[in-house]
Every structure is written in structure tokens, then in C-alpha cells.
Amino acid sequence: MANQKTVTRNTCIVGLCVAINLAGSKLAYYAHIPIYLDSIGTILGSALLGPFWGILASTVAGLVSGILGDMYAIYFLPGAMFTGLFAGLSLHNKKNTIPNSVWKSAIISVPCSIVIAIINYYMFGGVSSSSSSIIVQVLSHIGMPLSWSVMIVQLITDYLDKLLAVVLVVLSMPKIRRSIHI
């Protein structure tokens, strides 16, 4: 069983990761960019502490975001939890470099993208709080089936989002590990 000091440290790190997720999601929303920026904290928590803590960070961030007005965040929690799981499995206690961020981002984003695309298509008809919904609507209005539009846009935007997050985490990990002694 983990000692009290470790649990306290991990809980504080998760709190910081939740704040990073919330700040990123608001930045993406208000800047109207078609990526999400809501999983940087999840990926950081997963890389530092493992899948459980990344899932916890994504769940708390999604619930808080939903309470603060983005109800879509609650519905997309399963995808966020997949991000925490796969980020933890592929990044925690592993050799992480910028070159291997390319394929690790795919491992993290594809399962999450599939879950989110299914939720988005069946529950919201391809329209959510993200600016990527505009791309979905354009593709479907030029003749692409809505289901394909949702899936393709989700796979592309989620991959780019996770790639950015993984690169930021990989670049920051050495300094973070030294400063908090993990």
C-alpha cells in the first residue's frame, strides 16, 4: 500500500493535471481551433503516475467541465478515460522521445477517437462544443455520409491533439521528474 506522502503528492499532481485540462479546453473553445487541448493534463498524469491517475484526472476534469457549462464533456468521459488508460500504458515508465511520440500518439488517440466518434454520431449527430464540428458539417454537406465525416474528423483532430499533448509532456518530463522527485 502506498504511503500517505505518495498519495498526497499524487493527488496534488492530479489536481494540477485537472487544471491543465480545463485551461486547455477553454483555450481551444474560445480560440475556435479544431483540436481540443483537454487531455494534456491527462497525458501528463498518466506519464508521471500511471493509467489509474490519468483516468482519475480525465474523469475529474470532465465532470468539472460539465458542471462549469460544457455538458458535452460529461458525455465524452469514456473517450477521456481511454486517453488516460492508453497514455499510461504507452508512456508511464517507458523510454519517451520526440520521434516515438508519433506512434505513441496513435496508440493513445485511435481507441479514444473511435469511442468519441460513436458517441458524437449517435447522441449528437456530429455536433458538439468543439470547432471540429464545423468540419464534420462541411464534409457531410458536400456528400460524405455523416458517420464517415464524424469518424474521419475525429481520428484526424484527435491524433493531432494527442500528438501535441504527448510532445509537450515528453519535452517537460525530465524537468518535472527532477523537481518533484518521481
XYZ file of C-alpha atoms in Angstrom:
182
model
C 0.000 0.000 0.000
C 1.233 3.466 -0.856
C 2.288 5.701 1.975
C 0.428 8.902 2.848
C 3.138 11.162 1.414
C 2.933 9.423 -2.001
C -0.869 9.598 -2.070
C -0.789 13.289 -1.159
C 1.816 14.010 -3.852
C -0.162 12.076 -6.471
C -3.412 13.808 -5.518
C -1.743 17.210 -5.893
C -0.355 16.210 -9.299
C -3.832 15.078 -10.384
C -5.252 18.450 -9.262
C -2.674 20.224 -11.402
C -3.482 17.915 -14.341
C -7.198 18.698 -13.989
C -6.406 22.426 -14.066
C -4.254 21.954 -17.186
C -7.092 20.042 -18.906
C -9.645 22.717 -18.032
C -7.404 25.586 -19.143
C -6.577 23.803 -22.403
C -10.202 23.038 -23.213
C -11.246 26.641 -22.585
C -8.365 27.917 -24.727
C -9.397 25.646 -27.614
C -13.057 26.599 -27.234
C -12.531 30.363 -27.124
C -9.826 30.344 -29.827
C -12.122 28.260 -32.096
C -9.383 25.820 -33.032
C -10.365 22.345 -34.263
C -8.309 20.454 -31.693
C -9.313 20.005 -28.065
C -6.313 20.658 -25.771
C -8.287 18.960 -22.994
C -6.011 15.981 -22.452
C -2.581 17.497 -21.852
C -3.048 17.097 -18.097
C -4.422 13.575 -18.508
C -1.400 12.542 -20.553
C 0.957 14.230 -18.093
C -0.653 12.450 -15.132
C -0.611 9.125 -16.956
C 3.041 9.505 -17.935
C 4.129 10.521 -14.438
C 1.954 8.274 -12.296
C 0.370 5.599 -14.490
C -3.007 4.810 -16.037
C -5.127 4.943 -12.869
C -4.079 8.506 -12.074
C -4.513 9.625 -15.690
C -8.025 8.169 -15.761
C -8.760 9.937 -12.474
C -7.509 13.276 -13.861
C -9.587 12.937 -17.037
C -12.714 11.950 -15.114
C -12.496 14.811 -12.627
C -11.717 17.310 -15.409
C -14.666 16.086 -17.485
C -17.066 16.327 -14.553
C -15.849 19.795 -13.573
C -16.024 20.966 -17.187
C -19.576 19.658 -17.410
C -20.558 21.426 -14.195
C -18.993 24.659 -15.472
C -21.115 24.630 -18.611
C -19.733 22.227 -21.223
C -22.238 19.398 -20.860
C -20.653 17.572 -23.801
C -17.606 16.872 -21.616
C -19.628 14.541 -19.406
C -20.902 12.516 -22.362
C -17.391 12.180 -23.782
C -15.899 10.936 -20.488
C -15.430 7.368 -21.804
C -13.105 8.692 -24.520
C -11.187 10.785 -21.998
C -10.813 7.755 -19.754
C -9.448 5.742 -22.691
C -6.898 8.528 -23.184
C -5.747 8.154 -19.570
C -5.568 4.374 -19.878
C -3.650 4.210 -23.153
C -1.384 7.144 -22.258
C -0.459 5.389 -19.034
C 0.171 2.079 -20.776
C 2.327 3.619 -23.503
C 4.154 6.404 -21.612
C 4.485 5.506 -17.905
C 7.960 4.176 -17.045
C 8.866 3.949 -20.746
C 11.549 5.474 -22.933
C 9.787 8.505 -24.398
C 11.335 10.542 -27.177
C 10.009 13.021 -29.704
C 10.352 10.508 -32.589
C 8.419 7.778 -30.779
C 5.749 10.333 -29.836
C 4.408 9.928 -33.371
C 3.360 6.303 -32.952
C 2.575 6.557 -29.236
C 0.120 9.350 -30.044
C -1.634 6.998 -32.469
C -1.849 4.291 -29.780
C -3.434 6.818 -27.435
C -5.735 8.570 -29.905
C -7.249 5.798 -32.034
C -9.237 3.945 -29.304
C -10.362 7.244 -27.801
C -11.341 8.607 -31.251
C -13.478 5.596 -32.059
C -15.366 5.837 -28.760
C -15.875 9.593 -29.105
C -16.949 9.364 -32.757
C -19.580 6.762 -31.888
C -20.906 8.900 -29.023
C -20.847 12.045 -31.169
C -22.639 10.399 -34.092
C -25.372 8.598 -32.154
C -26.031 11.146 -29.415
C -25.323 14.476 -31.089
C -25.497 13.944 -34.846
C -21.885 15.105 -35.265
C -22.375 18.437 -33.477
C -20.543 19.139 -30.224
C -18.910 22.101 -28.479
C -15.705 21.648 -30.494
C -14.854 23.684 -33.577
C -14.152 20.393 -35.358
C -17.947 20.065 -35.654
C -17.786 22.663 -38.414
C -15.516 20.380 -40.453
C -17.909 17.469 -39.869
C -20.835 19.521 -41.130
C -18.944 20.740 -44.206
C -17.926 17.194 -45.156
C -21.443 15.857 -44.679
C -22.949 18.709 -46.703
C -20.657 18.019 -49.656
C -21.864 14.440 -49.822
C -19.831 12.389 -47.358
C -22.034 10.272 -45.082
C -22.307 11.832 -41.622
C -20.951 8.716 -39.911
C -17.800 8.825 -42.057
C -17.454 12.580 -41.576
C -17.585 12.223 -37.807
C -15.117 9.321 -37.742
C -12.579 10.866 -40.137
C -12.615 14.272 -38.477
C -12.382 12.699 -35.029
C -9.446 10.481 -35.988
C -7.503 13.352 -37.570
C -8.196 16.045 -34.987
C -7.766 13.698 -32.047
C -4.448 12.431 -33.378
C -3.139 15.980 -33.852
C -4.411 16.912 -30.390
C -2.769 13.910 -28.730
C 0.465 14.376 -30.694
C 0.753 17.948 -29.439
C -0.016 16.811 -25.876
C 2.465 13.915 -25.963
C 5.240 16.101 -27.387
C 4.648 18.738 -24.687
C 4.692 16.067 -21.986
C 7.811 14.349 -23.341
C 9.630 17.683 -23.515
C 8.639 18.636 -19.978
C 9.068 15.249 -18.253
C 12.791 15.442 -17.386
C 12.425 18.771 -15.591
C 9.175 17.759 -13.876
C 10.646 14.459 -12.666
C 13.675 16.253 -11.228
C 11.601 18.927 -9.491
C 9.108 16.546 -7.817
C 11.441 13.581 -7.378
C 9.464 10.936 -9.252
